[in-house]
């Protein structure tokens, strides 16, 4: 059985198992951990899901605080750690270590149930993840990208000081508070203790992964993080990822500078190229990133930037993305009985299998130039099922790319990267022409007004 087929089967299996947990959450199999959870929180709809977990929107009953609840399946937990002598998933240990870091989502508490763990986190309201923000606008205005990136780099640096390495930096894992513009790093499912020596395991997202992993099956923590930040930055200002697969990641440097598909300032290009340096020892450091003029430059406030976001939204993108904003309308009655939901109504963030060759190596023809973006909208987000290519395969790729680079004409774009696609249930919407950020803010304000009148 080929790897992609195997990966699909495992994901399908995991996903069908996760769906059965709706029954568990409604008390049919209720355990002590969950009974305690039910007493304090009210579960609402689903926000997203990955290979071994689902994230739900919920509220804390004592003060109506919006929270997010992540269920992680015990069988998908790869690394464990300890908190006061209790064995818990590393995800919880790492989140707890970062509790005081502004740019990291705040862990409120966790519950153990026989099937896994429920992690309760703060949920900025209204919020949107960076993937949805980029998707809503095609790409980000450089002021907005820099405003967000500066916070993200500072957060990664603060995590490093706590000896936490996130290992899955990507647009989907950055939640943006739409009122303040603050970024919150989420999903510490691949995180581990930051060490000085190299790592030989990886569970993050492969399109954000540095070449040394594919070439040598090892990487250094901070150097790999800087690479991922470079991918994120390129993605923000371009609206697409720089690399399509491992082959692109390992050989793009042989083919000249990365192509840009929209006007991007020389300063931004410079920072991107410093982060995406093939040699990890020549890559810039986190400190150098923060000292770079593109990140240091004074930028307008979030209030100004948010209006720019709205004026950029076309009615169609606004319609498509309005549903992705966490608006927290009170659907509590209909959402309480999650088990009754037909699966088609669940707002899915299903990861589609990538349509390029999965291993990314050894393909006989390179299709950088003849790529049809429409054919490659999908990607597999997690690399957990990815086996590193053999060194023989990589040698073939590198030698093929060297031959190609001598033939390469600079007038041809060499990398056509894909935008990931997520499947979502379409929601009927009366106010579909409002730009998403504005609509979310309006709804937040009206909710606040309602609360004030109650008082
Ligand atoms: N605390 C939060 N506040 C708001 N939204 C959140 C929060 N946590 C998660 N989300 C939303 O849920 C989505 C999935 O969360 P998360 O990445 O933690 O799940 P996952 O199961 O690990 O997914 P993946 O397998 O893709 O990494 C995020 O992209 C984000 O949009």
Short mmCIF file of C-alpha atoms and ligand atoms in Angstrom, two decimals:
data_model
loop_
_atom_site.label_atom_id
_atom_site.label_comp_id
_atom_site.label_asym_id
_atom_site.label_seq_id
_atom_site.Cartn_x
_atom_site.Cartn_y
_atom_site.Cartn_z
CA UNK A 1 0.00 0.00 0.00
CA UNK A 2 1.46 3.38 -0.95
CA UNK A 3 2.13 5.98 1.74
CA UNK A 4 -0.52 8.46 0.58
CA UNK A 5 -3.18 5.71 0.58
CA UNK A 6 -2.06 4.53 4.01
CA UNK A 7 -2.07 8.09 5.32
CA UNK A 8 -5.60 8.64 4.01
CA UNK A 9 -6.83 5.40 5.60
CA UNK A 10 -5.30 6.22 8.98
CA UNK A 11 -6.83 9.71 8.91
CA UNK A 12 -10.23 8.34 7.94
CA UNK A 13 -10.04 5.83 10.76
CA UNK A 14 -9.02 8.49 13.27
CA UNK A 15 -11.73 10.84 12.05
CA UNK A 16 -14.53 8.23 12.30
CA UNK A 17 -13.38 7.42 15.83
CA UNK A 18 -13.45 11.12 16.73
CA UNK A 19 -17.04 11.45 15.54
CA UNK A 20 -18.11 8.75 18.03
CA UNK A 21 -16.85 11.01 20.78
CA UNK A 22 -19.79 13.33 20.30
CA UNK A 23 -21.82 10.68 22.10
CA UNK A 24 -19.27 10.62 24.87
CA UNK A 25 -19.40 14.39 25.22
CA UNK A 26 -23.16 14.18 25.66
CA UNK A 27 -22.82 11.96 28.64
CA UNK A 28 -23.72 8.54 27.26
CA UNK A 29 -20.38 7.19 28.46
CA UNK A 30 -19.69 9.94 30.86
CA UNK A 31 -16.56 9.61 32.99
CA UNK A 32 -15.66 11.51 36.15
CA UNK A 33 -13.37 13.89 34.25
CA UNK A 34 -16.09 14.78 31.83
CA UNK A 35 -18.77 15.15 34.53
CA UNK A 36 -16.56 17.80 36.15
CA UNK A 37 -16.08 19.47 32.80
CA UNK A 38 -19.84 19.53 32.13
CA UNK A 39 -20.43 21.22 35.46
CA UNK A 40 -18.21 24.17 34.54
CA UNK A 41 -18.49 24.58 30.77
CA UNK A 42 -21.12 24.62 28.10
CA UNK A 43 -20.00 23.12 24.81
CA UNK A 44 -21.06 24.81 21.60
CA UNK A 45 -20.08 24.09 17.98
CA UNK A 46 -16.93 22.71 16.49
CA UNK A 47 -14.18 25.14 15.43
CA UNK A 48 -11.78 22.79 13.74
CA UNK A 49 -10.24 19.37 13.72
CA UNK A 50 -6.94 17.70 12.95
CA UNK A 51 -5.70 14.13 12.68
CA UNK A 52 -6.30 13.20 16.31
CA UNK A 53 -8.26 16.04 17.84
CA UNK A 54 -11.29 18.28 17.62
CA UNK A 55 -11.53 21.85 18.88
CA UNK A 56 -14.87 23.08 20.19
CA UNK A 57 -16.18 26.52 21.00
CA UNK A 58 -17.48 26.66 24.58
CA UNK A 59 -18.26 29.08 27.40
CA UNK A 60 -17.29 28.97 31.06
CA UNK A 61 -20.56 28.92 32.98
CA UNK A 62 -19.35 30.96 35.96
CA UNK A 63 -18.62 34.13 33.97
CA UNK A 64 -19.60 33.43 30.34
CA UNK A 65 -15.95 33.63 29.30
CA UNK A 66 -15.50 32.33 25.74
CA UNK A 67 -13.20 29.30 25.78
CA UNK A 68 -11.93 26.74 23.29
CA UNK A 69 -11.92 23.07 24.25
CA UNK A 70 -9.57 20.75 22.44
CA UNK A 71 -10.17 17.04 22.67
CA UNK A 72 -7.05 14.97 22.05
CA UNK A 73 -7.35 11.28 21.44
CA UNK A 74 -5.08 9.30 23.76
CA UNK A 75 -3.95 7.05 20.90
CA UNK A 76 -2.62 9.99 18.94
CA UNK A 77 -0.41 11.30 21.75
CA UNK A 78 3.22 10.84 20.77
CA UNK A 79 5.07 12.56 23.58
CA UNK A 80 4.34 12.66 27.29
CA UNK A 81 5.69 14.84 30.06
CA UNK A 82 5.02 15.49 33.74
CA UNK A 83 3.26 18.19 35.72
CA UNK A 84 3.61 17.75 39.50
CA UNK A 85 4.36 14.06 39.11
CA UNK A 86 1.29 13.47 36.95
CA UNK A 87 1.92 12.09 33.47
CA UNK A 88 0.24 14.32 30.86
CA UNK A 89 0.56 14.88 27.12
CA UNK A 90 3.55 17.05 26.18
CA UNK A 91 1.08 19.49 24.55
CA UNK A 92 -0.27 20.35 28.02
CA UNK A 93 3.20 20.54 29.59
CA UNK A 94 4.37 22.96 26.90
CA UNK A 95 1.23 25.11 27.10
CA UNK A 96 1.61 25.29 30.89
CA UNK A 97 5.25 26.39 30.53
CA UNK A 98 4.16 29.25 28.27
CA UNK A 99 1.29 30.34 30.53
CA UNK A 100 2.76 33.81 31.08
CA UNK A 101 3.66 34.54 27.47
CA UNK A 102 1.29 37.13 26.00
CA UNK A 103 1.42 35.74 22.48
CA UNK A 104 0.57 32.17 23.52
CA UNK A 105 -3.01 31.04 24.01
CA UNK A 106 -3.66 30.74 27.75
CA UNK A 107 -4.21 27.27 29.15
CA UNK A 108 -7.07 27.43 31.69
CA UNK A 109 -7.29 23.80 32.79
CA UNK A 110 -7.40 20.26 31.50
CA UNK A 111 -9.42 17.12 32.17
CA UNK A 112 -8.45 13.52 31.76
CA UNK A 113 -11.07 11.16 30.36
CA UNK A 114 -10.53 7.50 29.44
CA UNK A 115 -10.35 8.30 25.71
CA UNK A 116 -7.96 11.21 26.02
CA UNK A 117 -7.75 14.75 27.32
CA UNK A 118 -9.85 17.90 27.18
CA UNK A 119 -7.73 21.03 27.09
CA UNK A 120 -9.56 24.23 28.02
CA UNK A 121 -8.02 27.42 26.62
CA UNK A 122 -8.95 31.07 26.35
CA UNK A 123 -10.69 31.95 23.08
CA UNK A 124 -10.19 35.51 21.85
CA UNK A 125 -13.51 36.89 20.74
CA UNK A 126 -14.13 37.74 17.98
CA UNK A 127 -11.16 36.04 16.37
CA UNK A 128 -9.97 34.54 13.13
CA UNK A 129 -6.94 32.39 12.40
CA UNK A 130 -4.26 33.72 10.09
CA UNK A 131 -5.06 31.14 7.40
CA UNK A 132 -8.58 32.52 7.14
CA UNK A 133 -7.35 36.10 7.22
CA UNK A 134 -4.96 35.48 4.32
CA UNK A 135 -7.64 33.56 2.46
CA UNK A 136 -10.14 36.38 2.95
CA UNK A 137 -7.81 38.95 1.41
CA UNK A 138 -5.79 36.89 -1.06
CA UNK A 139 -2.64 38.13 0.65
CA UNK A 140 -1.86 40.56 3.44
CA UNK A 141 -0.92 44.19 3.08
CA UNK A 142 2.73 44.52 4.24
CA UNK A 143 1.87 46.76 7.19
CA UNK A 144 -0.59 44.14 8.44
CA UNK A 145 1.80 41.26 7.77
CA UNK A 146 4.60 43.07 9.66
CA UNK A 147 2.26 43.99 12.52
CA UNK A 148 1.38 40.32 12.99
CA UNK A 149 4.81 38.84 12.20
CA UNK A 150 6.58 41.00 14.77
CA UNK A 151 4.35 39.62 17.51
CA UNK A 152 4.78 36.07 16.26
CA UNK A 153 8.60 36.28 16.21
CA UNK A 154 8.60 37.83 19.70
CA UNK A 155 6.39 34.99 20.90
CA UNK A 156 8.69 32.32 19.41
CA UNK A 157 11.62 34.00 21.11
CA UNK A 158 9.78 34.12 24.45
CA UNK A 159 8.91 30.41 24.06
CA UNK A 160 12.59 29.64 23.37
CA UNK A 161 13.49 31.41 26.61
CA UNK A 162 11.13 28.99 28.40
CA UNK A 163 12.81 26.17 26.46
CA UNK A 164 9.73 25.46 24.40
CA UNK A 165 9.96 24.65 20.70
CA UNK A 166 6.58 24.77 18.94
CA UNK A 167 7.54 22.83 15.77
CA UNK A 168 4.30 23.51 13.89
CA UNK A 169 4.42 27.21 13.07
CA UNK A 170 1.92 27.97 10.31
CA UNK A 171 -0.94 30.34 9.52
CA UNK A 172 -3.57 27.93 10.89
CA UNK A 173 -1.88 27.99 14.28
CA UNK A 174 -2.04 31.74 14.77
CA UNK A 175 -5.32 33.08 16.12
CA UNK A 176 -5.85 36.83 15.77
CA UNK A 177 -7.95 38.82 18.21
CA UNK A 178 -9.86 41.02 15.77
CA UNK A 179 -10.46 43.77 18.31
CA UNK A 180 -6.85 44.27 19.41
CA UNK A 181 -4.88 42.68 16.57
CA UNK A 182 -3.03 40.52 19.11
CA UNK A 183 -1.77 37.20 17.85
CA UNK A 184 -2.06 34.01 19.90
CA UNK A 185 0.01 30.94 19.12
CA UNK A 186 -2.07 27.74 19.40
CA UNK A 187 -1.67 23.99 18.86
CA UNK A 188 1.32 22.80 20.86
CA UNK A 189 0.61 19.24 19.72
CA UNK A 190 4.04 18.93 18.06
CA UNK A 191 5.89 21.03 20.66
CA UNK A 192 8.83 19.75 22.66
CA UNK A 193 11.59 20.89 24.97
CA UNK A 194 14.06 23.18 23.20
CA UNK A 195 17.56 21.73 23.32
CA UNK A 196 20.91 22.82 21.91
CA UNK A 197 21.58 19.59 20.04
CA UNK A 198 19.74 18.42 16.96
CA UNK A 199 16.36 16.68 16.69
CA UNK A 200 15.75 13.47 14.78
CA UNK A 201 11.96 13.40 15.03
CA UNK A 202 9.37 15.70 13.55
CA UNK A 203 5.56 15.90 13.64
CA UNK A 204 4.83 19.33 12.24
CA UNK A 205 3.66 20.44 8.83
CA UNK A 206 6.01 19.38 6.11
CA UNK A 207 5.57 22.37 3.79
CA UNK A 208 6.92 24.54 6.61
CA UNK A 209 9.79 22.18 7.32
CA UNK A 210 13.45 23.00 6.48
CA UNK A 211 15.50 21.12 3.86
CA UNK A 212 17.91 19.61 6.40
CA UNK A 213 15.09 17.44 7.69
CA UNK A 214 14.39 15.92 4.28
CA UNK A 215 18.06 15.66 3.36
CA UNK A 216 19.58 14.48 6.63
CA UNK A 217 16.60 13.58 8.86
CA UNK A 218 17.73 16.07 11.46
CA UNK A 219 17.43 19.77 12.31
CA UNK A 220 18.28 22.31 15.00
CA UNK A 221 15.34 23.81 16.90
CA UNK A 222 15.67 27.57 16.46
CA UNK A 223 17.08 27.31 12.92
CA UNK A 224 14.09 25.21 11.85
CA UNK A 225 11.73 27.70 13.53
CA UNK A 226 13.28 30.57 11.55
CA UNK A 227 12.75 28.60 8.33
CA UNK A 228 9.05 28.09 9.19
CA UNK A 229 8.73 31.80 9.96
CA UNK A 230 10.18 32.53 6.51
CA UNK A 231 7.55 30.28 4.93
CA UNK A 232 4.84 32.01 6.96
CA UNK A 233 6.09 35.45 5.97
CA UNK A 234 6.30 34.53 2.28
CA UNK A 235 2.80 33.07 2.52
CA UNK A 236 1.42 36.23 4.19
CA UNK A 237 2.62 38.72 1.60
CA UNK A 238 2.19 36.45 -1.42
CA UNK A 239 -0.99 34.54 -0.61
CA UNK A 240 0.65 31.24 -1.46
CA UNK A 241 3.27 28.94 -0.05
CA UNK A 242 6.81 29.08 -1.43
CA UNK A 243 7.26 25.32 -1.82
CA UNK A 244 5.01 22.61 -3.14
CA UNK A 245 6.77 19.57 -1.73
CA UNK A 246 10.06 18.31 -0.30
CA UNK A 247 11.72 18.44 -3.68
CA UNK A 248 10.99 22.17 -4.00
CA UNK A 249 12.15 22.73 -0.44
CA UNK A 250 15.47 21.01 -1.07
CA UNK A 251 16.21 22.34 -4.54
CA UNK A 252 14.63 25.80 -4.89
CA UNK A 253 17.91 27.46 -3.81
CA UNK A 254 19.60 25.97 -6.86
CA UNK A 255 17.14 27.69 -9.15
CA UNK A 256 17.69 31.30 -8.14
CA UNK A 257 15.62 33.63 -5.97
CA UNK A 258 12.07 32.67 -5.10
CA UNK A 259 9.45 34.21 -7.38
CA UNK A 260 6.99 36.76 -6.00
CA UNK A 261 3.52 36.99 -7.42
CA UNK A 262 2.61 40.46 -6.24
CA UNK A 263 4.57 43.62 -5.51
CA UNK A 264 6.58 42.91 -2.37
CA UNK A 265 9.03 45.46 -0.95
CA UNK A 266 12.78 44.82 -1.21
CA UNK A 267 12.98 44.82 2.60
CA UNK A 268 10.38 42.07 2.93
CA UNK A 269 12.10 40.02 0.21
CA UNK A 270 15.39 40.45 2.00
CA UNK A 271 14.00 39.15 5.29
CA UNK A 272 12.32 36.21 3.56
CA UNK A 273 15.55 35.20 1.83
CA UNK A 274 17.48 35.42 5.11
CA UNK A 275 14.97 33.11 6.81
CA UNK A 276 14.80 30.68 3.89
CA UNK A 277 18.55 30.25 3.60
CA UNK A 278 19.28 26.65 2.58
CA UNK A 279 22.20 26.38 5.02
CA UNK A 280 20.79 26.45 8.56
CA UNK A 281 24.02 28.00 9.89
CA UNK A 282 23.70 30.94 7.50
CA UNK A 283 20.02 31.50 8.27
CA UNK A 284 19.28 34.59 10.33
CA UNK A 285 18.55 34.17 14.03
CA UNK A 286 15.33 35.14 15.83
CA UNK A 287 17.16 38.19 17.23
CA UNK A 288 18.30 39.22 13.74
CA UNK A 289 14.75 38.84 12.49
CA UNK A 290 13.49 41.22 15.17
CA UNK A 291 16.28 43.68 14.37
CA UNK A 292 15.48 43.62 10.64
CA UNK A 293 14.24 47.00 9.30
CA UNK A 294 11.08 45.42 7.85
CA UNK A 295 9.98 44.29 11.31
CA UNK A 296 11.32 47.33 13.16
CA UNK A 297 9.64 49.93 11.00
CA UNK A 298 6.84 51.92 12.67
CA UNK A 299 3.47 50.70 11.44
CA UNK A 300 -0.05 52.10 11.81
CA UNK A 301 -2.15 50.97 14.76
CA UNK A 302 -4.48 47.97 14.52
CA UNK A 303 -7.51 50.29 14.42
CA UNK A 304 -6.20 51.78 11.17
CA UNK A 305 -5.07 48.43 9.81
CA UNK A 306 -8.44 46.78 10.53
CA UNK A 307 -10.22 49.35 8.35
CA UNK A 308 -7.74 48.53 5.57
CA UNK A 309 -8.63 44.87 5.90
CA UNK A 310 -12.28 45.65 5.46
CA UNK A 311 -11.77 47.85 2.45
CA UNK A 312 -9.75 45.05 0.85
CA UNK A 313 -12.50 42.47 1.31
CA UNK A 314 -14.48 41.82 -1.81
CA UNK A 315 -18.13 40.86 -1.21
CA UNK A 316 -17.44 37.30 -2.36
CA UNK A 317 -14.47 36.71 -0.07
CA UNK A 318 -16.41 38.36 2.72
CA UNK A 319 -19.26 35.92 2.27
CA UNK A 320 -16.97 32.96 2.13
CA UNK A 321 -14.99 33.92 5.19
CA UNK A 322 -17.55 35.48 7.45
CA UNK A 323 -18.43 32.05 8.72
CA UNK A 324 -14.80 31.46 9.69
CA UNK A 325 -14.82 34.26 12.20
CA UNK A 326 -15.47 33.14 15.70
CA UNK A 327 -18.55 35.28 16.31
CA UNK A 328 -19.94 33.27 19.18
CA UNK A 329 -23.57 33.94 18.40
CA UNK A 330 -25.67 32.26 20.99
CA UNK A 331 -26.71 29.03 19.34
CA UNK A 332 -26.40 27.26 22.66
CA UNK A 333 -29.75 25.50 22.52
CA UNK A 334 -29.22 23.94 19.14
CA UNK A 335 -25.55 23.23 19.79
CA UNK A 336 -25.85 21.66 23.17
CA UNK A 337 -26.88 18.33 21.77
CA UNK A 338 -23.88 17.95 19.53
CA UNK A 339 -24.54 14.23 19.19
CA UNK A 340 -27.70 14.96 17.21
CA UNK A 341 -25.86 16.84 14.50
CA UNK A 342 -25.66 15.14 11.16
CA UNK A 343 -21.98 15.00 10.19
CA UNK A 344 -22.55 17.15 7.13
CA UNK A 345 -23.52 20.08 9.33
CA UNK A 346 -20.34 20.01 11.31
CA UNK A 347 -18.14 22.89 10.25
CA UNK A 348 -15.22 20.87 9.02
CA UNK A 349 -11.62 21.83 8.60
CA UNK A 350 -10.82 18.63 6.81
CA UNK A 351 -7.28 18.33 5.57
CA UNK A 352 -7.33 17.20 1.96
CA UNK A 353 -4.61 14.93 0.64
CA UNK A 354 -2.03 16.77 -1.40
CA UNK A 355 -2.22 16.14 -5.09
CA UNK A 356 1.48 16.33 -5.74
CA UNK A 357 3.64 13.26 -5.27
CA UNK A 358 3.63 12.52 -1.58
CA UNK A 359 7.25 11.66 -1.09
CA UNK A 360 8.24 14.71 -3.08
CA UNK A 361 11.25 12.96 -4.50
CA UNK A 362 12.17 10.92 -7.50
CA UNK A 363 9.53 12.24 -9.90
CA UNK A 364 10.88 12.07 -13.40
CA UNK A 365 9.73 15.49 -14.53
CA UNK A 366 9.62 18.68 -12.61
CA UNK A 367 6.47 20.67 -13.17
CA UNK A 368 7.38 23.98 -11.57
CA UNK A 369 6.58 25.74 -14.77
CA UNK A 370 3.52 23.89 -16.01
CA UNK A 371 1.68 23.79 -12.75
CA UNK A 372 -2.04 24.43 -12.72
CA UNK A 373 -2.79 25.95 -9.35
CA UNK A 374 -6.38 24.73 -9.56
CA UNK A 375 -5.08 21.16 -9.55
CA UNK A 376 -3.05 21.71 -6.45
CA UNK A 377 -5.26 23.52 -4.06
CA UNK A 378 -5.07 20.80 -1.45
CA UNK A 379 -2.32 19.80 0.91
CA UNK A 380 -1.85 17.34 3.71
CA UNK A 381 -1.15 19.52 6.71
CA UNK A 382 0.60 17.20 9.10
CA UNK A 383 3.84 15.44 8.46
CA UNK A 384 3.32 12.82 11.12
CA UNK A 385 2.90 10.10 8.52
CA UNK A 386 5.75 11.25 6.35
CA UNK A 387 8.76 8.99 6.03
CA UNK A 388 11.92 10.91 5.13
CA UNK A 389 13.10 10.12 1.61
CA UNK A 390 16.13 7.84 1.25
CA UNK A 391 19.51 9.44 0.63
CA UNK A 392 19.68 7.78 -2.80
CA UNK A 393 16.35 9.38 -3.75
CA UNK A 394 17.56 12.77 -2.52
CA UNK A 395 20.82 12.47 -4.48
CA UNK A 396 18.78 11.88 -7.63
CA UNK A 397 16.62 14.92 -6.89
CA UNK A 398 19.59 17.19 -6.25
CA UNK A 399 21.40 16.08 -9.37
CA UNK A 400 18.22 16.50 -11.46
CA UNK A 401 17.77 19.99 -10.06
CA UNK A 402 21.39 20.92 -10.82
CA UNK A 403 20.88 19.95 -14.46
CA UNK A 404 17.67 21.89 -14.53
CA UNK A 405 19.16 24.98 -12.96
CA UNK A 406 21.62 25.32 -15.82
CA UNK A 407 18.71 25.20 -18.26
CA UNK A 408 16.52 27.48 -16.26
CA UNK A 409 15.45 30.72 -17.87
CA UNK A 410 14.85 33.57 -15.42
CA UNK A 411 11.75 34.71 -17.30
CA UNK A 412 9.90 31.60 -16.23
CA UNK A 413 8.33 31.43 -12.79
CA UNK A 414 9.89 28.39 -11.17
CA UNK A 415 7.79 27.74 -8.16
CA UNK A 416 4.03 27.69 -8.23
CA UNK A 417 3.01 26.97 -4.71
CA UNK A 418 -0.37 25.84 -3.57
CA UNK A 419 -2.93 27.34 -1.30
CA UNK A 420 -4.36 24.83 1.07
CA UNK A 421 -8.06 24.21 0.87
CA UNK A 422 -10.44 23.54 3.68
CA UNK A 423 -13.91 22.21 3.26
CA UNK A 424 -16.57 23.99 5.17
CA UNK A 425 -20.32 23.68 5.35
CA UNK A 426 -21.88 26.71 3.67
CA UNK A 427 -24.06 28.76 5.98
CA UNK A 428 -27.00 30.79 4.67
CA UNK A 429 -26.29 34.39 5.46
CA UNK A 430 -28.49 37.44 5.29
CA UNK A 431 -25.70 39.96 5.83
CA UNK A 432 -23.37 38.48 3.27
CA UNK A 433 -22.09 41.75 1.84
CA UNK A 434 -20.45 42.96 5.06
CA UNK A 435 -16.71 42.63 5.21
CA UNK A 436 -15.76 39.90 7.70
CA UNK A 437 -13.74 41.89 10.22
CA UNK A 438 -16.34 44.63 10.41
CA UNK A 439 -19.17 42.13 10.84
CA UNK A 440 -17.31 40.37 13.62
CA UNK A 441 -16.62 43.63 15.41
CA UNK A 442 -20.25 44.68 15.04
CA UNK A 443 -21.44 41.43 16.49
CA UNK A 444 -18.97 41.70 19.39
CA UNK A 445 -20.17 45.21 20.15
CA UNK A 446 -23.83 44.27 20.03
CA UNK A 447 -23.14 41.34 22.37
CA UNK A 448 -21.34 43.66 24.76
CA UNK A 449 -24.27 46.10 24.63
CA UNK A 450 -26.67 43.26 25.44
CA UNK A 451 -24.55 42.30 28.44
CA UNK A 452 -24.47 45.92 29.63
CA UNK A 453 -28.25 46.25 29.40
CA UNK A 454 -28.58 43.03 31.42
CA UNK A 455 -26.43 44.58 34.17
N1 LIG B 1 -7.98 28.78 21.68
C1 LIG B 1 -8.50 28.94 20.46
N2 LIG B 1 -9.20 30.04 20.17
C2 LIG B 1 -9.76 30.21 18.95
N3 LIG B 1 -9.66 29.31 17.94
C3 LIG B 1 -8.97 28.18 18.17
C4 LIG B 1 -8.37 27.94 19.44
N4 LIG B 1 -7.75 26.74 19.38
C5 LIG B 1 -7.97 26.28 18.15
N5 LIG B 1 -8.70 27.12 17.41
C6 LIG B 1 -9.13 26.93 16.00
O1 LIG B 1 -9.20 25.53 15.76
C7 LIG B 1 -8.31 25.15 14.71
C8 LIG B 1 -7.70 23.80 15.05
O2 LIG B 1 -6.95 23.91 16.26
P1 LIG B 1 -5.64 23.06 16.52
O3 LIG B 1 -4.62 23.39 15.46
O4 LIG B 1 -5.20 23.22 17.93
O5 LIG B 1 -6.20 21.59 16.28
P2 LIG B 1 -5.44 20.32 15.77
O6 LIG B 1 -6.40 19.21 15.97
O7 LIG B 1 -4.13 20.20 16.42
O8 LIG B 1 -5.25 20.64 14.23
P3 LIG B 1 -4.01 20.22 13.31
O9 LIG B 1 -4.01 18.74 13.27
O10 LIG B 1 -4.32 20.90 12.02
O11 LIG B 1 -2.77 20.80 13.92
C9 LIG B 1 -7.30 26.27 14.59
O12 LIG B 1 -6.79 26.42 13.28
C10 LIG B 1 -8.11 27.51 15.04
O13 LIG B 1 -8.79 28.06 13.95
#
